[in-house]
Amino acid sequence: AGLKAEVMLHALEDRGIYVSAGSACHAKHPDPSHILEAIGLSGKRLESALRFSFSFMNTQEELETTAEAVQEIISLFGTV
């Protein structure tokens, strides 16, 4: 909460990690996702929501690199 999804999205993109903001079923709508609201997110958490998509083709190294990048970006731009 407090770190806008767009900031995190672009910071990850700069590292070659591509994610989306919000839920998949609401990707083309500017208003908050009713799905994310239904699971209890509100306010700053809704503005901070990212969607990560993984498959069987992802490696353990990719997951670890992504987790490390998220931690680094949070420490640079905000807190959760």
mmCIF file of C-alpha atoms in Angstrom:
data_model
loop_
_atom_site.group_PDB
_atom_site.id
_atom_site.type_symbol
_atom_site.label_atom_id
_atom_site.label_comp_id
_atom_site.label_asym_id
_atom_site.label_seq_id
_atom_site.Cartn_x
_atom_site.Cartn_y
_atom_site.Cartn_z
ATOM 1 C CA ALA A 1 0.000 0.000 0.000
ATOM 2 C CA GLY A 2 1.233 3.467 -0.816
ATOM 3 C CA LEU A 3 3.328 2.502 -3.832
ATOM 4 C CA LYS A 4 1.233 2.988 -6.961
ATOM 5 C CA ALA A 5 1.040 0.009 -9.294
ATOM 6 C CA GLU A 6 2.255 2.087 -12.261
ATOM 7 C CA VAL A 7 5.493 2.975 -10.434
ATOM 8 C CA MET A 8 6.198 -0.679 -9.637
ATOM 9 C CA LEU A 9 5.112 -1.787 -13.117
ATOM 10 C CA HIS A 10 7.575 0.564 -14.848
ATOM 11 C CA ALA A 11 10.400 -0.142 -12.399
ATOM 12 C CA LEU A 12 9.999 -3.883 -13.024
ATOM 13 C CA GLU A 13 9.758 -3.273 -16.762
ATOM 14 C CA ASP A 14 13.125 -1.484 -16.589
ATOM 15 C CA ARG A 15 14.519 -4.761 -15.230
ATOM 16 C CA GLY A 16 12.953 -6.873 -17.993
ATOM 17 C CA ILE A 17 10.100 -8.120 -15.786
ATOM 18 C CA TYR A 18 6.652 -7.541 -17.245
ATOM 19 C CA VAL A 19 3.530 -7.471 -15.079
ATOM 20 C CA SER A 20 0.088 -5.895 -15.264
ATOM 21 C CA ALA A 21 -1.768 -3.573 -12.942
ATOM 22 C CA GLY A 22 -5.054 -4.800 -11.498
ATOM 23 C CA SER A 23 -6.949 -7.965 -12.298
ATOM 24 C CA ALA A 24 -7.035 -9.670 -15.704
ATOM 25 C CA CYS A 25 -10.794 -9.338 -16.048
ATOM 26 C CA HIS A 26 -10.577 -5.583 -15.543
ATOM 27 C CA ALA A 27 -7.460 -4.730 -17.561
ATOM 28 C CA LYS A 28 -9.062 -2.223 -19.940
ATOM 29 C CA HIS A 29 -11.147 -0.325 -17.384
ATOM 30 C CA PRO A 30 -9.826 2.749 -15.551
ATOM 31 C CA ASP A 31 -11.985 2.309 -12.437
ATOM 32 C CA PRO A 32 -11.011 -0.095 -9.617
ATOM 33 C CA SER A 33 -11.541 -3.791 -10.221
ATOM 34 C CA HIS A 34 -14.690 -5.187 -8.624
ATOM 35 C CA ILE A 35 -12.847 -8.512 -8.288
ATOM 36 C CA LEU A 36 -10.084 -6.967 -6.190
ATOM 37 C CA GLU A 37 -12.694 -5.106 -4.144
ATOM 38 C CA ALA A 38 -14.574 -8.394 -3.620
ATOM 39 C CA ILE A 39 -11.495 -10.029 -2.097
ATOM 40 C CA GLY A 40 -11.229 -7.168 0.364
ATOM 41 C CA LEU A 41 -8.801 -4.722 -1.201
ATOM 42 C CA SER A 42 -9.617 -1.044 -0.871
ATOM 43 C CA GLY A 43 -8.031 2.375 -1.148
ATOM 44 C CA LYS A 44 -4.263 2.339 -1.430
ATOM 45 C CA ARG A 45 -4.110 -1.448 -1.766
ATOM 46 C CA LEU A 46 -6.311 -1.260 -4.889
ATOM 47 C CA GLU A 47 -4.002 1.395 -6.337
ATOM 48 C CA SER A 48 -0.994 -0.842 -5.589
ATOM 49 C CA ALA A 49 -2.297 -4.138 -7.003
ATOM 50 C CA LEU A 50 -0.169 -5.934 -9.581
ATOM 51 C CA ARG A 51 -0.849 -9.137 -11.493
ATOM 52 C CA PHE A 52 1.984 -11.603 -11.972
ATOM 53 C CA SER A 53 1.444 -14.449 -14.439
ATOM 54 C CA PHE A 54 3.523 -17.606 -14.195
ATOM 55 C CA SER A 55 3.609 -20.897 -16.055
ATOM 56 C CA PHE A 56 5.392 -24.223 -15.898
ATOM 57 C CA MET A 57 8.012 -22.658 -18.176
ATOM 58 C CA ASN A 58 9.183 -20.192 -15.508
ATOM 59 C CA THR A 59 12.340 -21.150 -13.674
ATOM 60 C CA GLN A 60 13.166 -20.929 -9.989
ATOM 61 C CA GLU A 61 15.820 -18.357 -10.914
ATOM 62 C CA GLU A 62 13.199 -16.154 -12.627
ATOM 63 C CA LEU A 63 10.984 -16.294 -9.540
ATOM 64 C CA GLU A 64 13.881 -15.399 -7.253
ATOM 65 C CA THR A 65 14.998 -12.559 -9.552
ATOM 66 C CA THR A 66 11.452 -11.190 -9.588
ATOM 67 C CA ALA A 67 11.112 -11.390 -5.798
ATOM 68 C CA GLU A 68 14.463 -9.648 -5.335
ATOM 69 C CA ALA A 69 13.486 -6.905 -7.807
ATOM 70 C CA VAL A 70 10.182 -6.311 -5.999
ATOM 71 C CA GLN A 71 11.978 -6.018 -2.652
ATOM 72 C CA GLU A 72 14.551 -3.627 -4.121
ATOM 73 C CA ILE A 73 11.916 -1.401 -5.730
ATOM 74 C CA ILE A 74 9.863 -1.247 -2.543
ATOM 75 C CA SER A 75 12.955 -0.214 -0.584
ATOM 76 C CA LEU A 76 13.676 2.536 -3.138
ATOM 77 C CA PHE A 77 10.171 3.928 -3.680
ATOM 78 C CA GLY A 78 7.987 3.035 -0.742
ATOM 79 C CA THR A 79 6.924 0.533 1.860
ATOM 80 C CA VAL A 80 4.328 -2.170 2.153
#
